[in-house]
Amino acid sequence: MGWASLRSPPPPAPDPVLTVAGVDATFSEIGAVSGKGAQARRAELVAGLFAAATETEQTFLLRLLGGELRQGALAGIMADAVAKEIDAVCQRTMEACPGATVEWQPVNGFRLATRVERTEPLVRAMIKGVRQATGRSPTFGGVPGSTDGTILRMALGIPIVTCGPGHRLIPHQVDEYVEVAQLVEAARIYVASALNFLEP
C-alpha cells in the first residue's frame, strides 16, 4: 500500500483533523485500488493521509501499519488467534500425557493502546526530569507491550508515562538484562521527575 512512501512521510499537520471514519474510508479505498497506475494511486492516498495527520497521529499510523500496534478491531482478531494457539498447545500436551487435563482461562481482558498528551503535567515533569538527569532530550515512541499503567489509563483515565532502563524490546525475553548504569540513570530520572511533578 505505498509502504515505501512511509520511509519519508510528509510534514505533520499542525492541528488534528482526521477522524476514525475518515481513516477507515481511506484504508478501504487503498485496499480497493487495482489495475494500471495502482501503485502510484496508493502512494498518493497514503501521502494524503499522512499529510493530514499530526505528529502523534503519524506515529500511531506507522506503528499500526507496521504491525507493531494492535488497536481497535485488531484486538479481537489477535485475542482469538492467541486463544487458538494456547488451545492447540493444551491439546498437544494432553495427547503427549494420557490422563492429564490441561485447561486455561484469561485472567483479564485485552489491553488496548493508550495515549497521553505531552501537555499533561505528568508528561511535562518527566520530559524535564529526563533532561535534568541525562542532559538528553527524551525519546517518544511507546512500548510494544503493556503495564499496570495501561489499566489505570483505560479504566480510570489517569495519565501515565512508561519510562524505564534498558532497551524496550528486551523485557520478558529469555536473555533479558539491564545494565547497572541504566538502572542508576533511571533512578535519577524518577527522582527528578517526581520533584518536578510535586513543585507547587
Coordinates of C-alpha atoms in Angstrom, one line a residue:
M1 CA 0.0 0.0 0.0
G2 CA 2.7 2.5 -1.0
W3 CA 4.8 1.4 2.0
A4 CA 8.0 2.8 0.5
S5 CA 6.4 6.3 0.7
L6 CA 6.3 5.9 4.5
R7 CA 10.0 6.0 4.8
S8 CA 9.9 9.8 4.4
P9 CA 6.4 10.9 5.4
P10 CA 5.2 14.4 4.7
P11 CA 5.5 17.1 7.4
P12 CA 2.8 16.5 10.0
A13 CA -0.3 18.7 10.1
P14 CA -0.3 21.4 12.8
D15 CA -3.8 20.6 14.1
P16 CA -5.8 17.3 14.3
V17 CA -8.4 16.9 11.6
L18 CA -8.5 13.1 11.0
T19 CA -11.5 11.1 12.1
V20 CA -11.7 7.3 12.7
A21 CA -14.3 7.0 10.0
G22 CA -12.2 9.1 7.6
V23 CA -9.0 7.0 8.2
D24 CA -11.1 3.8 7.8
A25 CA -12.5 5.1 4.5
T26 CA -9.0 5.9 3.2
F27 CA -7.8 2.4 4.2
S28 CA -10.7 0.8 2.3
E29 CA -10.0 3.0 -0.8
I30 CA -6.3 2.0 -0.7
G31 CA -7.3 -1.7 -0.5
A32 CA -9.7 -1.4 -3.4
V33 CA -7.2 0.2 -5.8
S34 CA -6.1 -2.0 -8.6
G35 CA -5.1 -2.0 -12.3
K36 CA -2.8 0.3 -14.2
G37 CA -1.4 3.1 -12.0
A38 CA -2.5 1.4 -8.8
Q39 CA 0.9 1.8 -7.1
A40 CA 1.0 5.5 -7.8
R41 CA -2.6 5.9 -6.6
R42 CA -2.0 4.0 -3.4
A43 CA 1.1 6.1 -2.7
E44 CA -0.9 9.3 -3.4
L45 CA -3.6 8.1 -0.9
V46 CA -1.0 7.2 1.8
A47 CA 0.8 10.5 1.3
G48 CA -2.6 12.4 1.6
L49 CA -3.5 10.5 4.8
F50 CA -0.1 11.2 6.5
A51 CA -0.2 14.9 5.4
A52 CA -3.5 15.3 7.2
A53 CA -2.1 13.6 10.4
T54 CA -0.4 15.4 13.3
E55 CA 3.0 14.1 14.5
T56 CA 1.3 11.9 17.1
E57 CA -1.2 10.6 14.6
Q58 CA 1.6 9.8 12.1
T59 CA 3.5 7.8 14.8
F60 CA 0.3 5.9 15.6
L61 CA -0.4 5.1 12.0
L62 CA 3.1 4.0 11.3
R63 CA 3.0 1.6 14.2
L64 CA -0.4 0.4 13.3
L65 CA 0.5 -0.3 9.6
G66 CA 3.8 -1.8 10.6
G67 CA 2.2 -4.4 12.8
E68 CA 3.8 -3.0 16.0
L69 CA 0.5 -1.7 17.4
R70 CA -2.7 -3.7 17.9
Q71 CA -5.7 -1.5 18.1
G72 CA -9.5 -1.4 17.7
A73 CA -10.9 -4.3 15.6
L74 CA -7.5 -5.9 15.5
A75 CA -7.7 -6.6 19.3
G76 CA -10.4 -9.2 18.9
I77 CA -8.6 -10.9 16.0
M78 CA -5.4 -11.1 18.0
A79 CA -7.2 -12.3 21.1
D80 CA -8.8 -15.1 19.1
A81 CA -5.6 -16.1 17.4
V82 CA -3.8 -16.3 20.8
A83 CA -6.6 -18.3 22.3
K84 CA -6.5 -20.8 19.4
E85 CA -2.7 -21.2 19.8
I86 CA -3.0 -21.8 23.5
D87 CA -5.8 -24.3 22.9
A88 CA -3.6 -26.2 20.5
V89 CA -0.7 -26.3 23.0
C90 CA -3.1 -27.7 25.6
Q91 CA -4.4 -30.3 23.3
R92 CA -0.8 -31.4 22.3
T93 CA 0.2 -31.7 25.9
M94 CA -2.8 -33.8 26.8
E95 CA -2.1 -36.1 23.8
A96 CA 1.5 -36.4 24.9
C97 CA 0.5 -37.1 28.6
P98 CA -2.5 -39.5 28.5
G99 CA -4.8 -38.9 31.5
A100 CA -3.7 -35.4 32.0
T101 CA -6.1 -32.5 31.7
V102 CA -4.7 -29.1 30.7
E103 CA -7.0 -26.1 30.8
W104 CA -6.5 -22.3 30.7
Q105 CA -8.5 -19.1 31.0
P106 CA -7.6 -15.4 30.6
V107 CA -7.0 -13.5 33.8
N108 CA -8.0 -10.1 32.3
G109 CA -9.2 -8.5 29.1
F110 CA -7.2 -7.5 26.1
R111 CA -5.3 -4.2 26.8
L112 CA -5.6 -1.7 24.1
A113 CA -3.1 1.0 23.3
T114 CA -3.3 4.2 25.4
R115 CA -2.4 7.8 24.6
V116 CA -1.4 10.6 26.9
E117 CA -0.8 14.1 25.6
R118 CA 2.6 15.7 26.0
T119 CA 0.9 18.7 27.6
E120 CA -0.2 16.7 30.7
P121 CA 1.7 17.9 33.8
L122 CA 3.0 14.3 34.5
V123 CA 4.5 14.1 31.0
R124 CA 6.0 17.6 31.2
A125 CA 7.6 16.6 34.6
M126 CA 9.1 13.5 33.0
I127 CA 10.4 15.4 30.0
K128 CA 12.1 17.9 32.3
G129 CA 13.4 15.1 34.5
V130 CA 15.0 13.2 31.6
R131 CA 16.8 16.4 30.5
Q132 CA 17.9 17.2 34.1
A133 CA 19.2 13.6 34.8
T134 CA 20.8 12.8 31.5
G135 CA 21.4 16.0 29.6
R136 CA 19.4 14.5 26.7
S137 CA 16.0 15.1 25.2
P138 CA 13.5 12.3 25.9
T139 CA 12.7 9.8 23.2
F140 CA 9.0 9.2 22.5
G141 CA 7.5 6.1 20.9
G142 CA 5.7 3.9 23.4
V143 CA 6.4 0.3 24.3
P144 CA 5.3 -2.9 22.4
G145 CA 3.6 -4.3 25.5
S146 CA 1.5 -3.2 28.5
T147 CA 1.9 -2.3 32.1
D148 CA -0.5 -1.8 35.0
G149 CA -0.5 1.8 33.9
T150 CA -2.4 0.7 30.9
I151 CA -5.3 -0.3 33.2
L152 CA -5.1 2.9 35.1
R153 CA -5.4 4.9 31.9
M154 CA -8.1 2.7 30.3
A155 CA -10.3 2.2 33.4
L156 CA -9.7 5.4 35.4
G157 CA -8.4 7.9 32.9
I158 CA -5.3 8.6 35.0
P159 CA -2.4 10.0 32.9
I160 CA 0.6 7.6 32.7
V161 CA 4.2 7.5 31.4
T162 CA 6.1 4.4 30.7
C163 CA 9.8 5.1 31.3
G164 CA 12.4 2.6 32.4
P165 CA 16.0 1.3 31.9
G166 CA 17.2 -0.8 29.1
H167 CA 16.0 -1.4 25.5
R168 CA 12.2 -1.5 25.2
L169 CA 12.3 -4.8 23.2
I170 CA 14.4 -6.7 25.8
P171 CA 11.9 -7.2 28.6
H172 CA 10.2 -10.6 29.0
Q173 CA 12.8 -12.3 26.7
V174 CA 14.9 -15.4 27.6
D175 CA 18.1 -13.3 27.8
E176 CA 16.5 -10.2 29.4
Y177 CA 19.0 -8.0 31.1
V178 CA 19.6 -4.3 32.3
E179 CA 22.9 -2.6 32.7
V180 CA 23.7 -1.2 36.2
A181 CA 24.4 2.2 34.7
Q182 CA 21.0 2.2 33.1
L183 CA 19.3 1.4 36.5
V184 CA 21.2 4.3 38.1
E185 CA 20.2 6.7 35.3
A186 CA 16.5 5.6 35.5
A187 CA 16.5 6.2 39.3
R188 CA 17.9 9.7 38.7
I189 CA 15.1 10.4 36.2
Y190 CA 12.4 9.1 38.6
V191 CA 13.7 11.4 41.4
A192 CA 14.0 14.5 39.2
S193 CA 10.6 13.8 37.6
A194 CA 8.9 13.3 41.0
L195 CA 10.3 16.6 42.3
N196 CA 9.2 18.4 39.1
F197 CA 5.7 17.0 39.4
L198 CA 5.4 17.9 43.1
E199 CA 6.5 21.5 42.6
P200 CA 3.8 24.0 43.6

